[in-house]
Short mmCIF file of C-alpha atoms in Angstrom, two decimals:
data_model
loop_
_atom_site.label_atom_id
_atom_site.label_comp_id
_atom_site.label_asym_id
_atom_site.label_seq_id
_atom_site.Cartn_x
_atom_site.Cartn_y
_atom_site.Cartn_z
CA MET A 10 0.00 0.00 0.00
CA GLY A 11 2.74 2.42 0.97
CA LEU A 12 4.70 1.81 -2.22
CA SER A 13 1.57 2.23 -4.33
CA ILE A 14 1.03 5.65 -2.79
CA LEU A 15 4.68 6.68 -3.17
CA LEU A 16 4.96 5.45 -6.75
CA GLY A 17 1.54 6.75 -7.74
CA THR A 18 0.47 3.38 -9.15
CA ALA A 19 -2.80 3.13 -7.21
CA THR A 20 -6.09 4.39 -8.57
CA ALA A 21 -7.57 7.46 -6.89
CA SER A 22 -10.11 5.38 -4.97
CA ASP A 23 -7.53 2.81 -3.86
CA ALA A 24 -5.05 5.52 -2.90
CA LEU A 25 -7.64 6.95 -0.53
CA LEU A 26 -8.10 3.58 1.18
CA TYR A 27 -4.36 2.96 1.30
CA THR A 28 -3.84 6.40 2.85
CA VAL A 29 -6.13 5.49 5.74
CA CYS A 30 -4.33 2.21 6.39
CA VAL A 31 -0.74 3.44 6.02
CA ASN A 32 -1.23 6.54 8.13
CA SER A 33 -3.13 4.59 10.80
CA VAL A 34 -0.27 2.13 11.14
CA ALA A 35 2.28 4.95 11.17
CA TYR A 36 0.31 6.69 13.92
CA LYS A 37 0.13 3.54 16.03
CA PHE A 38 3.83 2.82 15.60
CA LEU A 39 5.00 6.32 16.53
CA ASP A 40 2.54 6.61 19.39
CA THR A 41 3.79 3.32 20.82
CA VAL A 42 7.44 4.30 20.47
CA ALA A 43 6.77 7.71 22.04
CA ALA A 44 5.23 6.02 25.08
CA ILE A 45 8.48 4.22 25.90
CA GLU A 46 10.92 6.93 24.81
CA SER A 47 12.95 8.27 27.74
CA ASP A 48 14.08 11.43 25.95
CA THR A 49 11.32 13.96 26.63
CA ILE A 50 12.03 16.15 23.60
CA LEU A 51 12.20 13.19 21.22
CA ALA A 52 9.02 11.70 22.69
CA GLN A 53 7.21 15.00 22.20
CA SER A 54 8.38 15.16 18.59
CA LEU A 55 7.23 11.59 17.96
CA ARG A 56 3.80 12.33 19.42
CA HIS A 57 3.48 15.41 17.24
CA SER A 58 4.31 13.37 14.13
CA ALA A 59 1.93 10.63 15.25
CA LEU A 60 -0.93 13.11 15.56
CA LEU A 61 -0.27 14.36 12.03
CA TYR A 62 -0.50 10.80 10.71
CA ARG A 63 -3.71 10.25 12.66
CA GLU A 64 -5.28 13.42 11.29
CA THR A 65 -4.30 12.41 7.75
CA ALA A 66 -5.89 8.99 8.22
CA GLN A 67 -9.09 10.49 9.62
CA ARG A 68 -9.27 13.04 6.81
CA ALA A 69 -8.90 10.32 4.19
CA LEU A 70 -11.48 8.14 5.95
CA ARG A 71 -14.04 10.93 5.78
CA LYS A 72 -13.42 11.31 2.05
CA ILE A 73 -14.28 7.70 1.17
CA PRO A 74 -17.43 7.84 -1.00
CA LEU A 75 -20.53 6.27 0.50
CA PHE A 76 -21.04 3.95 -2.48
CA THR A 77 -17.48 2.65 -2.69
CA GLU A 78 -17.47 -0.94 -3.93
CA SER A 79 -16.85 -3.52 -1.21
CA SER A 80 -13.30 -4.83 -1.19
CA LEU A 81 -10.59 -6.02 1.17
CA PRO A 82 -8.85 -2.60 1.16
CA LEU A 83 -12.16 -0.93 2.06
CA LEU A 84 -12.59 -3.39 4.93
CA GLN A 85 -9.04 -2.77 6.13
CA ALA A 86 -9.49 1.00 5.96
CA THR A 87 -12.74 0.77 7.91
CA LEU A 88 -11.13 -1.39 10.60
CA CYS A 89 -8.26 1.08 10.86
CA GLY A 90 -10.83 3.82 11.34
CA ILE A 91 -12.46 1.84 14.15
CA PHE A 92 -9.14 1.46 15.95
CA LEU A 93 -8.44 5.17 15.58
CA TYR A 94 -11.81 6.33 16.88
CA GLN A 95 -11.98 3.78 19.70
CA GLY A 96 -8.59 5.07 20.76
CA LEU A 97 -10.14 8.54 20.87
CA GLY A 98 -13.14 7.35 22.86
CA ASP A 99 -15.62 8.09 20.07
CA ILE A 100 -17.90 5.11 20.62
CA SER A 101 -20.74 6.26 18.37
CA THR A 102 -18.48 6.53 15.33
CA CYS A 103 -16.92 3.15 16.15
CA GLN A 104 -20.31 1.47 16.28
CA GLU A 105 -21.29 2.87 12.89
CA LEU A 106 -17.95 1.93 11.34
CA THR A 107 -18.27 -1.58 12.78
CA LYS A 108 -21.64 -1.98 11.07
CA THR A 109 -20.03 -0.92 7.81
CA ALA A 110 -17.06 -3.25 8.29
CA CYS A 111 -19.34 -6.23 8.94
CA ARG A 112 -21.43 -5.53 5.84
CA VAL A 113 -18.29 -5.25 3.71
CA CYS A 114 -16.99 -8.46 5.28
CA MET A 115 -20.15 -10.29 4.22
CA ASP A 116 -20.20 -8.66 0.78
CA ILE A 117 -16.74 -9.97 -0.08
CA GLY A 118 -17.38 -13.41 1.43
CA LEU A 119 -15.06 -13.17 4.42
CA HIS A 120 -17.06 -15.24 6.88
CA PRO A 121 -17.07 -18.97 7.75
CA ASP A 122 -20.37 -19.61 5.97
CA ALA A 123 -18.92 -18.39 2.67
CA THR A 124 -17.75 -21.10 0.29
CA GLY A 125 -14.32 -19.57 -0.24
CA MET A 126 -13.51 -18.66 3.35
CA HIS A 127 -11.47 -21.82 3.92
CA ASN A 128 -9.06 -20.60 1.24
CA SER A 129 -8.61 -17.18 2.81
CA ASN A 130 -5.15 -16.00 3.72
CA GLU A 131 -3.95 -14.77 7.09
CA GLU A 132 -4.66 -11.15 6.23
CA GLU A 133 -8.27 -11.93 5.32
CA TYR A 134 -8.88 -14.07 8.40
CA TYR A 135 -7.62 -11.34 10.72
CA CYS A 136 -10.07 -8.91 9.12
CA PHE A 137 -12.95 -11.32 9.69
CA MET A 138 -11.86 -12.04 13.25
CA TRP A 139 -11.75 -8.36 14.18
CA CYS A 140 -15.15 -7.80 12.59
CA TYR A 141 -16.54 -10.65 14.67
CA ILE A 142 -14.96 -9.47 17.93
CA LEU A 143 -16.01 -5.84 17.46
CA ASP A 144 -19.51 -6.66 16.25
CA ARG A 145 -20.29 -9.03 19.11
CA ASN A 146 -18.99 -6.63 21.72
CA TYR A 147 -20.93 -3.60 20.47
CA ALA A 148 -24.04 -5.77 20.15
CA TRP A 149 -23.47 -6.94 23.73
CA LYS A 150 -22.90 -3.40 24.96
CA ILE A 151 -26.09 -1.87 23.54
CA GLY A 152 -28.32 -4.96 23.47
CA ARG A 153 -28.90 -5.44 19.76
CA PRO A 154 -28.44 -8.39 17.38
CA GLY A 155 -25.07 -8.69 15.70
CA ILE A 156 -24.64 -7.34 12.17
CA LEU A 157 -22.29 -10.11 11.06
CA THR A 158 -24.76 -12.92 10.38
CA LEU A 159 -23.48 -16.46 10.85
CA GLY A 160 -25.25 -19.79 10.79
CA PRO A 161 -25.82 -21.82 13.97
CA ASP A 162 -22.78 -23.70 15.27
CA THR A 163 -20.51 -21.86 12.86
CA ARG A 164 -16.85 -22.18 13.82
CA VAL A 165 -15.01 -18.88 13.87
CA ASP A 166 -11.67 -20.25 15.09
CA PRO A 167 -8.66 -20.00 12.79
CA PRO A 168 -7.91 -23.17 10.80
CA THR A 169 -5.13 -25.22 12.36
CA SER A 170 -3.03 -24.78 9.24
CA ARG A 171 -2.97 -21.01 9.72
CA PRO A 172 0.03 -19.30 11.36
CA ILE A 173 -0.31 -19.14 15.14
CA ILE A 174 -2.31 -16.21 16.48
CA SER A 175 -1.24 -14.73 19.80
CA THR A 176 -2.82 -16.35 22.83
CA LEU A 177 -3.96 -12.94 24.05
CA LEU A 178 -5.96 -12.31 20.88
CA LEU A 179 -7.39 -15.83 20.97
CA ILE A 180 -8.68 -15.17 24.50
CA TYR A 181 -10.50 -12.08 23.27
CA LEU A 182 -11.93 -14.21 20.47
CA GLU A 183 -13.19 -16.72 23.05
CA LEU A 184 -14.79 -13.89 25.03
CA ALA A 185 -16.53 -12.68 21.87
CA LYS A 186 -17.90 -16.19 21.29
CA ILE A 187 -19.37 -16.18 24.80
CA GLN A 188 -20.94 -12.78 24.16
CA ASP A 189 -22.36 -14.17 20.93
CA THR A 190 -24.03 -17.00 22.83
CA MET A 191 -25.70 -14.65 25.30
CA ILE A 192 -26.77 -11.82 22.96
CA PRO A 193 -30.19 -13.46 22.26
CA PHE A 194 -30.97 -13.26 26.00
CA LEU A 195 -30.57 -9.49 25.89
CA ILE A 196 -33.45 -9.43 23.41
CA ASP A 197 -35.58 -12.28 24.78
CA SER A 198 -34.99 -13.33 28.39
CA SER A 199 -36.41 -16.80 27.75
CA THR A 200 -33.53 -17.74 25.44
CA GLY A 201 -30.62 -17.56 27.90
CA ASP A 202 -28.17 -20.47 27.87
CA TRP A 203 -26.87 -20.45 31.43
CA ASN A 204 -24.44 -23.28 30.73
CA VAL A 205 -22.35 -20.61 29.03
CA CYS A 206 -20.80 -19.78 32.41
CA ARG A 207 -18.90 -23.04 32.14
CA ALA A 208 -17.25 -21.76 28.99
CA PHE A 209 -15.24 -19.34 31.10
CA ASN A 210 -13.45 -22.29 32.67
CA SER A 211 -12.20 -23.36 29.25
CA ILE A 212 -10.56 -20.01 28.51
CA GLU A 213 -6.82 -20.34 28.82
CA SER A 214 -5.26 -18.24 31.56
CA PRO A 215 -2.60 -15.64 30.70
CA SER A 216 0.88 -17.10 30.71
CA PRO A 217 3.38 -15.79 33.29
CA ASN A 218 5.91 -15.89 30.45
CA TRP A 219 4.09 -13.24 28.43
CA THR A 220 6.19 -10.20 27.68
CA GLY A 221 5.50 -6.92 25.95
CA LEU A 222 5.74 -3.18 26.15
CA ASP A 223 3.19 -2.93 28.95
CA VAL A 224 2.36 -6.35 30.33
CA SER A 225 0.79 -5.00 33.53
CA SER A 226 -1.80 -2.86 31.74
CA GLU A 227 -2.47 -5.56 29.14
CA MET A 228 -3.17 -8.12 31.85
CA ALA A 229 -5.31 -5.66 33.80
CA SER A 230 -7.28 -4.93 30.63
CA LEU A 231 -7.80 -8.62 29.95
CA ASN A 232 -8.84 -9.15 33.57
CA PHE A 233 -11.30 -6.28 33.26
CA SER A 234 -12.71 -7.64 29.98
CA TYR A 235 -13.13 -11.12 31.41
CA HIS A 236 -14.93 -9.96 34.54
CA SER A 237 -17.00 -7.39 32.66
CA ILE A 238 -18.57 -10.11 30.55
CA MET A 239 -18.85 -12.46 33.53
CA THR A 240 -20.51 -9.77 35.67
CA SER A 241 -23.06 -9.00 32.97
CA ILE A 242 -23.91 -12.68 32.54
CA LEU A 243 -24.22 -13.25 36.28
CA TYR A 244 -26.38 -10.15 36.62
CA LEU A 245 -28.70 -11.43 33.88
CA HIS A 246 -28.63 -14.83 35.54
CA GLN A 247 -29.81 -13.50 38.89
CA ILE A 248 -32.75 -11.60 37.40
CA ALA A 249 -33.93 -14.63 35.43
CA PRO A 250 -36.86 -16.51 36.99
CA GLY A 251 -35.75 -18.95 39.67
CA GLN A 252 -32.08 -17.93 39.51
CA VAL A 253 -30.02 -16.45 42.35
CA ALA A 254 -26.35 -15.53 42.04
CA ILE A 255 -26.12 -12.14 43.74
CA GLU A 256 -22.91 -12.61 45.71
CA THR A 257 -21.11 -14.23 42.78
CA CYS A 258 -22.12 -11.31 40.60
CA LEU A 259 -20.83 -8.81 43.16
CA THR A 260 -17.53 -10.67 43.52
CA SER A 261 -16.98 -10.51 39.78
CA ALA A 262 -17.98 -6.84 39.70
CA ARG A 263 -15.43 -6.02 42.40
CA GLN A 264 -12.66 -7.79 40.50
CA GLU A 265 -13.65 -5.93 37.35
CA LEU A 266 -13.42 -2.48 38.91
CA ARG A 267 -10.21 -3.33 40.77
CA ALA A 268 -8.68 -4.21 37.40
CA LEU A 269 -9.75 -0.79 36.14
CA ILE A 270 -8.08 0.85 39.14
CA THR A 271 -4.89 -1.07 38.30
CA ILE A 272 -4.95 0.39 34.79
CA CYS A 273 -5.25 3.88 36.27
CA GLU A 274 -2.18 3.40 38.47
CA SER A 275 0.18 4.04 35.57
CA ASN A 276 2.10 7.32 35.63
CA ASN A 277 1.72 7.64 31.87
CA THR A 278 -1.59 9.47 31.47
CA PRO A 279 -1.86 9.25 27.65
CA LYS A 280 -1.29 5.49 27.84
CA THR A 281 -3.83 5.15 30.65
CA VAL A 282 -6.42 7.07 28.64
CA ALA A 283 -5.86 4.77 25.66
CA TYR A 284 -6.43 1.68 27.81
CA LEU A 285 -9.52 3.22 29.40
CA HIS A 286 -10.99 3.91 25.98
CA TRP A 287 -10.63 0.19 25.18
CA THR A 288 -12.01 -0.98 28.54
CA LEU A 289 -14.25 1.43 30.41
CA LEU A 290 -15.83 2.82 27.22
CA TYR A 291 -15.72 -0.44 25.26
CA TYR A 292 -17.65 -2.68 27.66
CA PRO A 293 -20.94 -2.22 29.57
CA ILE A 294 -20.70 -0.65 33.04
CA THR A 295 -22.88 -3.26 34.73
CA ALA A 296 -20.34 -3.62 37.55
CA CYS A 297 -20.66 0.04 38.48
CA PHE A 298 -24.41 -0.18 38.88
CA ALA A 299 -24.15 -3.50 40.73
CA LEU A 300 -21.76 -2.14 43.37
CA PHE A 301 -23.64 1.14 43.66
CA CYS A 302 -26.94 -0.66 44.28
CA ASN A 303 -25.31 -2.97 46.81
CA ALA A 304 -23.63 -0.07 48.61
CA VAL A 305 -26.99 1.69 48.92
CA ALA A 306 -29.05 -1.39 49.78
CA THR A 307 -26.67 -2.95 52.33
CA CYS A 308 -24.47 0.01 53.36
CA HIS A 309 -21.48 -1.98 52.10
CA HIS A 310 -18.41 0.14 52.90
CA GLY A 311 -16.10 -2.00 50.76
CA ASP A 312 -18.11 -1.39 47.60
CA PHE A 313 -18.36 2.29 48.45
CA GLN A 314 -14.57 2.49 48.76
CA ILE A 315 -14.10 0.81 45.37
CA LEU A 316 -16.43 3.32 43.71
CA LYS A 317 -14.69 6.18 45.49
CA ALA A 318 -11.21 4.97 44.52
CA LEU A 319 -12.26 4.58 40.90
CA ALA A 320 -13.82 8.05 40.77
CA ASN A 321 -10.62 9.52 42.18
CA CYS A 322 -8.26 7.73 39.81
CA LEU A 323 -10.36 8.61 36.75
CA ALA A 324 -10.18 12.31 37.58
CA HIS A 325 -6.65 12.72 36.21
CA SER A 326 -7.36 10.83 32.98
CA GLY A 327 -10.49 12.90 32.50
CA THR A 328 -8.34 15.97 31.88
CA MET A 329 -7.22 14.40 28.58
CA SER A 330 -10.47 12.75 27.50
CA GLN A 331 -13.97 14.18 27.61
CA PRO A 332 -15.60 10.71 27.43
CA ILE A 333 -13.55 9.62 30.46
CA ALA A 334 -14.44 12.87 32.24
CA THR A 335 -18.12 12.09 31.64
CA MET A 336 -17.70 8.62 33.11
CA GLN A 337 -15.77 10.04 36.06
CA ASN A 338 -18.63 12.41 36.76
CA LEU A 339 -21.04 9.47 36.75
CA PHE A 340 -18.88 7.62 39.27
CA GLN A 341 -18.67 10.76 41.37
CA GLN A 342 -22.46 10.90 41.42
CA PHE A 343 -22.58 7.25 42.53
CA VAL A 344 -20.19 8.07 45.35
CA ALA A 345 -22.18 11.12 46.45
CA LEU A 346 -25.46 9.20 46.46
CA SER A 347 -23.94 6.23 48.28
CA ARG A 348 -22.45 8.47 50.95
CA CYS A 349 -25.95 9.61 51.91
CA PHE A 350 -26.81 6.06 52.97
CA LEU A 351 -23.49 5.34 54.70
CA SER A 352 -23.20 8.48 56.80
#
């Protein structure tokens, strides 16, 4: 893509799509390097360059014609746009782009029910996998059916012959499959499959040998994601007829919010904001309501302290992100209301 742009060999429409992808990757690379750069002046210069690449990618994304023919480059450009806007905390734009990505994915036959999917290459499978993960999570978050339509019992796992995908990404894929199973219950409470809770036991635990640029935040994010989905399922389980799992739900909710507090403990505010955009804004906030209700109903000081600690640690990140500031204000309201019952 980059060479096509530099050499001018791409058509005008393709060049626009390539511009989104290349500049998105350049932004991500420079932003990541800047986060670990010890030289303050160099880090500042890298961030400035990264922002220019991001703005170029966003500008090109907005110029893509509405009736552009579905293609793999269009799908890749749309996914790049999702990653950019989720990183900015713009959830509404991400949801709309995810719908578009899923429709393009189906149009070009990149889904397991398509006859040619088994011949897809690694690049194509990754595009499908991200469409599936994003679609199921946004559907789970707002309580709507998924856009990416798949037949019953369709396998979305990568073929064994495909190059190994990171264990971390495979865990997120497993979480998306669990969300997929429970989405019908959000629409019709009589369709819940409560055996899905057992599926959590089959998810492989993070390896102590994992390494990376920020292992602590990555593990905290995964822990948050895991317990966010578990908390939501347990909450739905306890409100279903004849089902009681209140304490288990609260335990999961506490672990979820403690993981969020761990993310906030980083001294790198821009990095913390990025992780919060992919956790706090990406998943439902069922845990917050669960602990707030329990703090009010039972005067539970422990849950009150968790809410208070989270509101305090989000305050700093809120200075760099309006969506986070909005969430921090919500937590602050929870704390203020809870205090009335505990004093």
